PDB file of C-alpha atoms and ligand atoms in Angstrom:
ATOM      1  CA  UNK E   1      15.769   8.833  16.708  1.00  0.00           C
ATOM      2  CA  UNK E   2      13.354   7.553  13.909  1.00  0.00           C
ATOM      3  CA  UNK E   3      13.946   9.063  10.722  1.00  0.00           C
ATOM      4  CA  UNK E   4      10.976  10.483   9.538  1.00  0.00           C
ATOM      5  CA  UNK E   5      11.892  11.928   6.530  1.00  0.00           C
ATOM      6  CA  UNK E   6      12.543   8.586   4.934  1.00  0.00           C
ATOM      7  CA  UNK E   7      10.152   6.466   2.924  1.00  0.00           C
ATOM      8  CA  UNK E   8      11.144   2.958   3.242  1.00  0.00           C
ATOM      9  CA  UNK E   9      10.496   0.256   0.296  1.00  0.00           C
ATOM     10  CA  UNK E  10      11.107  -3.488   0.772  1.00  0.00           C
ATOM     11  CA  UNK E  11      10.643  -4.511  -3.109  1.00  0.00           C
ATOM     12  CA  UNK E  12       9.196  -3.020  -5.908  1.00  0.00           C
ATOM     13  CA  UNK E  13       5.414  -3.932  -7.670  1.00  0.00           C
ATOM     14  CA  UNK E  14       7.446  -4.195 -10.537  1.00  0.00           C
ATOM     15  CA  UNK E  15       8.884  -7.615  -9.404  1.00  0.00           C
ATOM     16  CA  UNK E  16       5.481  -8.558  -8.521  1.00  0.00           C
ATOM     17  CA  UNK E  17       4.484  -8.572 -12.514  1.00  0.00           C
ATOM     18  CA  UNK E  18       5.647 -11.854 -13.432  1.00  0.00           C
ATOM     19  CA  UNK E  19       5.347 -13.388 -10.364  1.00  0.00           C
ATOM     20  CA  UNK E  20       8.023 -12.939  -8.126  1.00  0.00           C
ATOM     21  CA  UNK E  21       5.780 -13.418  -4.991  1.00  0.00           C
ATOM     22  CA  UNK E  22       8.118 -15.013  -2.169  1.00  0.00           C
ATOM     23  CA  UNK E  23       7.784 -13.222   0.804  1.00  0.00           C
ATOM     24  CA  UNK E  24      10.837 -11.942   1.368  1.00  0.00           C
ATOM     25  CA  UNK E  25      11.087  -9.563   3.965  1.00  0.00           C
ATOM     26  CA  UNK E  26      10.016 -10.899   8.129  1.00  0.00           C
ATOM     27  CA  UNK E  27       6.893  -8.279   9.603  1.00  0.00           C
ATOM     28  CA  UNK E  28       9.286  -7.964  12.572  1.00  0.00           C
ATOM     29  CA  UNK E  29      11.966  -6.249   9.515  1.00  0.00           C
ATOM     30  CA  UNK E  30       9.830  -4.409   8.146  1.00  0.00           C
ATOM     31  CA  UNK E  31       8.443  -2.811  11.410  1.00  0.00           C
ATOM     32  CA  UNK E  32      12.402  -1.922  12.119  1.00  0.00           C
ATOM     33  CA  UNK E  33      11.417   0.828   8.959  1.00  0.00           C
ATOM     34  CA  UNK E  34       8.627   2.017  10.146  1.00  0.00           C
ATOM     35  CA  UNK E  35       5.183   2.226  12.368  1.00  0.00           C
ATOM     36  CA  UNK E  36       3.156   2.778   9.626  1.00  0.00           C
ATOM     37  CA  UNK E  37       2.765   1.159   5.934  1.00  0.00           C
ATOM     38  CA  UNK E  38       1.001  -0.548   3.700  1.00  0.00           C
ATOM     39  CA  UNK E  39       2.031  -4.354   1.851  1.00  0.00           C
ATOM     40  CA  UNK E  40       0.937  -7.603   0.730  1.00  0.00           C
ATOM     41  CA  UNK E  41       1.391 -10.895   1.630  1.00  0.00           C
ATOM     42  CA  UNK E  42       3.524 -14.260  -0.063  1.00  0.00           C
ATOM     43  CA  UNK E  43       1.193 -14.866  -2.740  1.00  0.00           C
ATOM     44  CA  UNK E  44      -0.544 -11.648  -2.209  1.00  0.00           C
ATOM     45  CA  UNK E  45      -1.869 -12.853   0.801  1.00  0.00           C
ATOM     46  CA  UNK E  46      -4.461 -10.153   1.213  1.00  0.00           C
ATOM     47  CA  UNK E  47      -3.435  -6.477   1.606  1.00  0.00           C
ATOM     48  CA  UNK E  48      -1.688  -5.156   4.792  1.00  0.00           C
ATOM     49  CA  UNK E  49      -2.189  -1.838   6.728  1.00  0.00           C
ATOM     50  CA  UNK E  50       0.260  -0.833   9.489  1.00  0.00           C
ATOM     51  CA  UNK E  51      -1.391   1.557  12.044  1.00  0.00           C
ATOM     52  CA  UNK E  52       0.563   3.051  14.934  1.00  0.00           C
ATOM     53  CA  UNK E  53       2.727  -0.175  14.654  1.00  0.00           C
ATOM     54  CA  UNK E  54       0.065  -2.427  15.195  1.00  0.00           C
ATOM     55  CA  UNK E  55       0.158  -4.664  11.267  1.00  0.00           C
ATOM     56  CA  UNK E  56      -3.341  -5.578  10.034  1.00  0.00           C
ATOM     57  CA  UNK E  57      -4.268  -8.152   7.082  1.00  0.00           C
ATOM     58  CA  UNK E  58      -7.498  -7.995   5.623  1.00  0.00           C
ATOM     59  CA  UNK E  59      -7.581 -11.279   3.968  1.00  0.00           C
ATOM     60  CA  UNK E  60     -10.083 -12.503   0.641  1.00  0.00           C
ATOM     61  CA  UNK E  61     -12.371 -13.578   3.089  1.00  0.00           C
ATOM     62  CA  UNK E  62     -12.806  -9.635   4.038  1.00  0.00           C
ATOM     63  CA  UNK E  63     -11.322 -10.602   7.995  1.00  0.00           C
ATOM     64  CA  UNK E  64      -9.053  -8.267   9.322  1.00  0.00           C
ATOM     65  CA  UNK E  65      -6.334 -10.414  11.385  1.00  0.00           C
ATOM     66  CA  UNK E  66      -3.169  -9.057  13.203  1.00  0.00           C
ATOM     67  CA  UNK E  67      -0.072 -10.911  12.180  1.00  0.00           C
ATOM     68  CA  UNK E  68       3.021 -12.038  13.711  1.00  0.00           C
ATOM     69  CA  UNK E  69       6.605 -11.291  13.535  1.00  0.00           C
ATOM     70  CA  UNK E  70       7.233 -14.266  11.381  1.00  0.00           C
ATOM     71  CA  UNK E  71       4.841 -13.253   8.638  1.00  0.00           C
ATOM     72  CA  UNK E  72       6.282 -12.461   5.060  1.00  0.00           C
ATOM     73  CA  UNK E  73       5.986 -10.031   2.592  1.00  0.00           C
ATOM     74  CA  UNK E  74       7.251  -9.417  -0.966  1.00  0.00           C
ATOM     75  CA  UNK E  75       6.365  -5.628  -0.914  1.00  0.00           C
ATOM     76  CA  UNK E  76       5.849  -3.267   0.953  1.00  0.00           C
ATOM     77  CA  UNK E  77       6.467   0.688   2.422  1.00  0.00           C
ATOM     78  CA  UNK E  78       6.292   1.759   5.566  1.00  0.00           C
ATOM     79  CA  UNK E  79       7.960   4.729   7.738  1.00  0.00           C
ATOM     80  CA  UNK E  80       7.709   6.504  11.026  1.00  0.00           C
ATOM     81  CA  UNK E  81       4.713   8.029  11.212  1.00  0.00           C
ATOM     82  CA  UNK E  82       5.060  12.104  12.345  1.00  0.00           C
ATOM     83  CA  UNK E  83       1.994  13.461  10.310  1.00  0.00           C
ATOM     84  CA  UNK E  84       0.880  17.310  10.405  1.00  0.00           C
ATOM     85  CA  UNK E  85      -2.344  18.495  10.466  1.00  0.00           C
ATOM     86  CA  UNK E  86      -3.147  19.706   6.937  1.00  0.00           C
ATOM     87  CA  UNK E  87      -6.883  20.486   6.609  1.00  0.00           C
ATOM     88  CA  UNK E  88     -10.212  19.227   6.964  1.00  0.00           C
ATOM     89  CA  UNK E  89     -12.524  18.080   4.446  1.00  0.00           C
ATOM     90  CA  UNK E  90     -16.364  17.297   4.026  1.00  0.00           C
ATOM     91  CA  UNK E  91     -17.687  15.540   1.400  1.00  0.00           C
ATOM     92  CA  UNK E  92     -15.113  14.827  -0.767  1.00  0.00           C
ATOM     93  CA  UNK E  93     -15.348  12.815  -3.952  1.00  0.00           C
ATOM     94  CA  UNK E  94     -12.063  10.677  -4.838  1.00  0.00           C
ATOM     95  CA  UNK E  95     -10.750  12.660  -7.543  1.00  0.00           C
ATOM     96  CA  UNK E  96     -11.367  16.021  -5.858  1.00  0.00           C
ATOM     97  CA  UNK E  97      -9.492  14.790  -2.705  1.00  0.00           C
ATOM     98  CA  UNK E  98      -6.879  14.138  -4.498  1.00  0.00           C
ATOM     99  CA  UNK E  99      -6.685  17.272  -6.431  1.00  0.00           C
ATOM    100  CA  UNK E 100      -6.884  19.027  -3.288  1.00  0.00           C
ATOM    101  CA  UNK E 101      -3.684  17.603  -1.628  1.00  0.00           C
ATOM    102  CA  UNK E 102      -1.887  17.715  -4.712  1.00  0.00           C
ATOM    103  CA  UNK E 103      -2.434  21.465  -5.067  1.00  0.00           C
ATOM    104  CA  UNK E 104      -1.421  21.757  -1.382  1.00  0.00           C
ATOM    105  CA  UNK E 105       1.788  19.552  -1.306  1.00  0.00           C
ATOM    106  CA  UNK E 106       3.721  18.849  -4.607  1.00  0.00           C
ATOM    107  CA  UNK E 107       3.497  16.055  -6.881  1.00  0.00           C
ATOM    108  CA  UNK E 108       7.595  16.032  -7.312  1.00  0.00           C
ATOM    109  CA  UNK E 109       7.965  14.116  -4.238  1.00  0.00           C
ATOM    110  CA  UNK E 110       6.625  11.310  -2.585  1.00  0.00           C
ATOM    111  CA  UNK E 111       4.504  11.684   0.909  1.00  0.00           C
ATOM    112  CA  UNK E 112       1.794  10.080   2.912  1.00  0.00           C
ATOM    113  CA  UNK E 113      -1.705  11.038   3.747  1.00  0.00           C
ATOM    114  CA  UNK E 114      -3.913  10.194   6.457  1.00  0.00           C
ATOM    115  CA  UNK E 115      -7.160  10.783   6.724  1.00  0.00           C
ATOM    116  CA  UNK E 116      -9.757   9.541   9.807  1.00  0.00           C
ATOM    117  CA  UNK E 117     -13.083  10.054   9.177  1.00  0.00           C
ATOM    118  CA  UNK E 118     -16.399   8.443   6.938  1.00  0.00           C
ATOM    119  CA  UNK E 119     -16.864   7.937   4.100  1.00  0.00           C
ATOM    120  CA  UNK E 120     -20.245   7.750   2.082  1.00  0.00           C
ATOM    121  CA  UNK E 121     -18.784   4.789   0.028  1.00  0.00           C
ATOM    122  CA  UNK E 122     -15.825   2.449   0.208  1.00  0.00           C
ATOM    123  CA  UNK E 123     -15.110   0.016  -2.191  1.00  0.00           C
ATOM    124  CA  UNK E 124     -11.995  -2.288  -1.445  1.00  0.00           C
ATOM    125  CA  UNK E 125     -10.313  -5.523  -2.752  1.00  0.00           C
ATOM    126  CA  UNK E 126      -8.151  -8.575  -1.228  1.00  0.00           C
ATOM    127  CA  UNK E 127      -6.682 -10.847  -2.990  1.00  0.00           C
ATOM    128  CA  UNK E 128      -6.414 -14.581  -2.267  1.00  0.00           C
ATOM    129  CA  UNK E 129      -3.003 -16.311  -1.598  1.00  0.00           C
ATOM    130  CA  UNK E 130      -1.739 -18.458  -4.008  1.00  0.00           C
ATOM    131  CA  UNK E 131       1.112 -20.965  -3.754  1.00  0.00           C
ATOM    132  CA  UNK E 132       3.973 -21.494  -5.430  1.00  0.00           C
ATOM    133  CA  UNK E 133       4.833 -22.048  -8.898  1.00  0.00           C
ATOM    134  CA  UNK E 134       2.863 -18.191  -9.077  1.00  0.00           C
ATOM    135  CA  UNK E 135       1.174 -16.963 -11.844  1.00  0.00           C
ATOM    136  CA  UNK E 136       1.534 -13.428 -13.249  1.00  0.00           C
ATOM    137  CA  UNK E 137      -0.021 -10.565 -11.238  1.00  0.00           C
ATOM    138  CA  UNK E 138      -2.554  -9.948 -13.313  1.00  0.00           C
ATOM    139  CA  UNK E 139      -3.884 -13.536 -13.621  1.00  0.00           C
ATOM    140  CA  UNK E 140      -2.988 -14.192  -9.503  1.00  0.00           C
ATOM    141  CA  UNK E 141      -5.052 -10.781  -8.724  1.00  0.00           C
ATOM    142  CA  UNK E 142      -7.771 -12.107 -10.653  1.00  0.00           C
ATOM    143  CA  UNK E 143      -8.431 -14.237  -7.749  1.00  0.00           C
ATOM    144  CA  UNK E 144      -9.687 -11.349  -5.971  1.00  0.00           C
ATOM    145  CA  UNK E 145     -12.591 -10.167  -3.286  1.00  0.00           C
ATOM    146  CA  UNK E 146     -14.089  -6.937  -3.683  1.00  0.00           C
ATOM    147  CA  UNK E 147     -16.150  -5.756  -0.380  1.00  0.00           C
ATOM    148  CA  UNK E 148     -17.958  -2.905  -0.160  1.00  0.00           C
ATOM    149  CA  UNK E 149     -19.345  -0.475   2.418  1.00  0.00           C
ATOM    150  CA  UNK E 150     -21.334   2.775   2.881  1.00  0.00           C
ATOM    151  CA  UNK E 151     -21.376   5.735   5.716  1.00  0.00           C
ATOM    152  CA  UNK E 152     -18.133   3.709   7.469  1.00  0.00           C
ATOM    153  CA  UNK E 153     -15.560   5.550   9.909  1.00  0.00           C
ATOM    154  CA  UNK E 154     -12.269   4.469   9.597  1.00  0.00           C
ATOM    155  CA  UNK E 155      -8.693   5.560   7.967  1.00  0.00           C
ATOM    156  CA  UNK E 156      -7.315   5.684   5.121  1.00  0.00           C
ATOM    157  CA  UNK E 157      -3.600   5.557   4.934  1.00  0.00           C
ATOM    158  CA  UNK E 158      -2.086   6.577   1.234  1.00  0.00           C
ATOM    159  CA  UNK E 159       1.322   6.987  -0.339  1.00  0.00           C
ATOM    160  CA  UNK E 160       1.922   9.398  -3.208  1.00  0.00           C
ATOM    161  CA  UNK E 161       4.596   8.490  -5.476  1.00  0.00           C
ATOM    162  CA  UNK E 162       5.560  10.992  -8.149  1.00  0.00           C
ATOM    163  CA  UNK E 163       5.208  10.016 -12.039  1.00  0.00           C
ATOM    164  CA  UNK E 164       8.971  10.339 -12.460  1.00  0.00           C
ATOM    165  CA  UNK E 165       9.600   7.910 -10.386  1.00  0.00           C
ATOM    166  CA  UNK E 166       6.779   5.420 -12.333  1.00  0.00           C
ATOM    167  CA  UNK E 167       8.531   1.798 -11.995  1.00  0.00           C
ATOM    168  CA  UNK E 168      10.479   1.976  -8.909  1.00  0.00           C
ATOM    169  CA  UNK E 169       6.717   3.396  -7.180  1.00  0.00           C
ATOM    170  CA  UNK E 170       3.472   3.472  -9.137  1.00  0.00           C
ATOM    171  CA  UNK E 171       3.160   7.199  -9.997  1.00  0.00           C
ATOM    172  CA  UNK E 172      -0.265   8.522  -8.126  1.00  0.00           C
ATOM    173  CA  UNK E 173      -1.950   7.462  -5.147  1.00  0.00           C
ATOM    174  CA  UNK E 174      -2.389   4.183  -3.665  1.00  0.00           C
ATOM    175  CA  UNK E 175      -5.182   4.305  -0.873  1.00  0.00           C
ATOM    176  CA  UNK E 176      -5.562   1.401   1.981  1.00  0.00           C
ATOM    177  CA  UNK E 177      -8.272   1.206   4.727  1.00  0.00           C
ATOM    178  CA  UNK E 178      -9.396  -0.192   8.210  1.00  0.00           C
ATOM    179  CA  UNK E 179     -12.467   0.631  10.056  1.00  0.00           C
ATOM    180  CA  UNK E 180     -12.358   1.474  13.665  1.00  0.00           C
ATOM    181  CA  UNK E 181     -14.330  -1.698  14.281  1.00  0.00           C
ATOM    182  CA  UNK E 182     -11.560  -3.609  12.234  1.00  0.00           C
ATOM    183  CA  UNK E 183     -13.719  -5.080  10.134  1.00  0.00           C
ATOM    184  CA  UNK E 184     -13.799  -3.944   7.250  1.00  0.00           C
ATOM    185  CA  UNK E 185     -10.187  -2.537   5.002  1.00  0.00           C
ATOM    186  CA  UNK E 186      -7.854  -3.456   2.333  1.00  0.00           C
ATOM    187  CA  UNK E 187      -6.734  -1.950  -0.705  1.00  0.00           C
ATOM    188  CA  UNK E 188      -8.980   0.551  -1.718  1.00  0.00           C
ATOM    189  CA  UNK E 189     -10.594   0.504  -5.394  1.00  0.00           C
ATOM    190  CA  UNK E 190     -12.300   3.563  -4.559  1.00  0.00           C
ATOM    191  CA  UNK E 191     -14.291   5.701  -2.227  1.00  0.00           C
ATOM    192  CA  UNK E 192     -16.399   8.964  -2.498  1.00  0.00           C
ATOM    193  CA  UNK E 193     -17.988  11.654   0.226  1.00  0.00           C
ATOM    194  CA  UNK E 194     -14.863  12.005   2.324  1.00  0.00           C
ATOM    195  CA  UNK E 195     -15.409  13.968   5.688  1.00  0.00           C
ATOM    196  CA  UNK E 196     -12.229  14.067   8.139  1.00  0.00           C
ATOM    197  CA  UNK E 197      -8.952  15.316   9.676  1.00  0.00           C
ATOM    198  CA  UNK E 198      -6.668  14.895   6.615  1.00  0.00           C
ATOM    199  CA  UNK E 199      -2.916  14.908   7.572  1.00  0.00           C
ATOM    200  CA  UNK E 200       0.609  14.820   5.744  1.00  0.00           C
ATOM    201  CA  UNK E 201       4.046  13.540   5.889  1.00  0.00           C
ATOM    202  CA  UNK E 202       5.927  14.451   2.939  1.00  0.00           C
ATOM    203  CA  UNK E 203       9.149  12.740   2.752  1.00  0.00           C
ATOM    204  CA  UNK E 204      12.653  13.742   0.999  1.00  0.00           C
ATOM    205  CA  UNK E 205      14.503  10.257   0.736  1.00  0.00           C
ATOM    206  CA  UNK E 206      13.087   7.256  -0.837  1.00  0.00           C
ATOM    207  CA  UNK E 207      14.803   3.915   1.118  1.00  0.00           C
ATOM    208  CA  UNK E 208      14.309   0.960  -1.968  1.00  0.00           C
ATOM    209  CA  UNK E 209      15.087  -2.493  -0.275  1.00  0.00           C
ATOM    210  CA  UNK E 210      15.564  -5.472  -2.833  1.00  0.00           C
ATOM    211  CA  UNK E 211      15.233  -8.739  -1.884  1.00  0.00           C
ATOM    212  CA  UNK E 212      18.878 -10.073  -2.807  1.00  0.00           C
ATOM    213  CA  UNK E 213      18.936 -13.444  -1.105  1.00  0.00           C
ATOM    214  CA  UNK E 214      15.881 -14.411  -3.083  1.00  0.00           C
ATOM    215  CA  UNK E 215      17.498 -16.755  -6.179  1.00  0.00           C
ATOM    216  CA  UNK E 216      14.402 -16.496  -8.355  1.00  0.00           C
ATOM    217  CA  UNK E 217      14.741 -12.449  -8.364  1.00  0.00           C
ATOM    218  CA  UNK E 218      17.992 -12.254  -8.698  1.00  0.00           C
ATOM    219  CA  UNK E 219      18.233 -14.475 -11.354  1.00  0.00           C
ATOM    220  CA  UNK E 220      15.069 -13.289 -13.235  1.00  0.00           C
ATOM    221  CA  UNK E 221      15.156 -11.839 -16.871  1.00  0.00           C
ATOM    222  CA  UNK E 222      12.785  -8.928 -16.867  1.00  0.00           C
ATOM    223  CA  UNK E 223      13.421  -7.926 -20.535  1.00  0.00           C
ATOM    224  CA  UNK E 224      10.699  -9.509 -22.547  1.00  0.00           C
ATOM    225  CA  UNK E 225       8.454  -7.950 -19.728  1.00  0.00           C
ATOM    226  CA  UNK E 226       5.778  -4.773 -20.397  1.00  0.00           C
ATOM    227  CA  UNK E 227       6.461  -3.844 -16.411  1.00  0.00           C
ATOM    228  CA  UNK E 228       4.729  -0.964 -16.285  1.00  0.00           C
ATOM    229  CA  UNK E 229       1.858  -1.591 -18.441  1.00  0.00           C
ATOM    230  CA  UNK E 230       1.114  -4.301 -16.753  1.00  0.00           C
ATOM    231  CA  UNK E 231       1.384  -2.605 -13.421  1.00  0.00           C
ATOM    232  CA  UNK E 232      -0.963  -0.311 -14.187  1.00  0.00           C
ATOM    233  CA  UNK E 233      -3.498  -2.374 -15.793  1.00  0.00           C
ATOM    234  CA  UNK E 234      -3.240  -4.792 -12.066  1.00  0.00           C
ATOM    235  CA  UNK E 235      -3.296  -1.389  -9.995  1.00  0.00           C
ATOM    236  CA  UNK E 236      -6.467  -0.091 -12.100  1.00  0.00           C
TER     237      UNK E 236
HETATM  238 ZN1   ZN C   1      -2.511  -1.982  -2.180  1.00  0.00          ZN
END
């Protein structure tokens, strides 16, 4: 039996900060954890969306490609989907979706939302790979694409991870999307008018992977580092 009360976490975005952007965890492992999940790829190539097990890449050229077993990943979280049915919502701005579900779950723990339906207004980025020696985050995810859409049906998979736990997660809400035409997706920057099925898993264990045959991690000195402001300046 799947555990679906476990969030799974291969890495952290912490180790992404200076760098650390070998893929290090196999699609094929990753989809052991889970049929549902969000990532990026080696060199933050693009942003990944697992949907009913099928793992999606919309890369910086805006395609949406499935990938193989054999692709890599330096972070990601995915888990067994077994949503509920929480409520339904029309015309939803961002912020006040996100108020909504926070006043209808709890913001102690962490938990997944899905929500298929349109949107008035997408607006999404995907970053291009880069190779080794990597550059910091912030100057690799400068390399971005930003695509936008309007009155697009699709869904949008999110993870809530509580502010306590700010550094192992990135306290808040971090939104990825696919269109049911597949083409259009990726990490979401933000969206408004929100009209759809929204539904929950809220989770009670937290699974965090690290990537401890990787030499450059394991070796790396993270103490002259601003982690977490640079995390959220790169997740802004
Ligand atoms: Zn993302």
């Amino acid at each position: 039996m799947s555990k679906t009360n476990i969030l799974y976490q291969h890495g952290t975005l912490a180790l992404l900060v200076p760098g650390l952007l070998d893929g290090t965890i196999t699609m094929k492992e990753l989809l052991e954890h889970g049929d549902t999940g969000i990532g990026t790829g080696e060199g933050l190539d693009g942003e990944l969306i697992i949907l009913d097990g099928t793992p999606y890449q919309v890369d910086s050229t805006g395609k949406v490609n499935i990938v193989s077993d054999d692709f890599t990943l330096p972070f990601a979280n995915s888990h067994f989907g077994n949503y509920q049915q929480l409520t339904e919502v029309k015309d939803l701005s961002q912020s006040d979706l996100n108020k909504k579900l926070l006043t209808m779950t709890s913001s102690n723990t962490f938990f997944s939302t899905q929500i298929h339906g349109t949107f008035t207004n997408i607006k999404t980025r995907a970053v291009k790979k880069s190779q080794k020696p990597y550059a910091t985050l912030s100057k690799t995810a400068e390399d971005q694409s930003v695509f936008q859409r309007d009155s697009i049906t699709g869904t949008l998979l999110s993870y809530y991870s509580p502010m306590i736990f700010d550094g192992a997660g990135v306290g808040g809400f971090h939104h990825h999307f696919l269109s049911d035409d597949h083409t259009f997706g990726g990490h979401v920057l933000s969206f408004d008018g929100a009209t759809g099925d929204v539904k929950l898993q809220q989770f009670d264990t937290l699974e965090q992977h690290l990537p401890t045959q990787n030499t450059d991690y394991m070796k790396f000195d993270f103490s002259d580092w601003d982690i977490l402001g640079d995390i959220h300046k790169a997740e802004s």
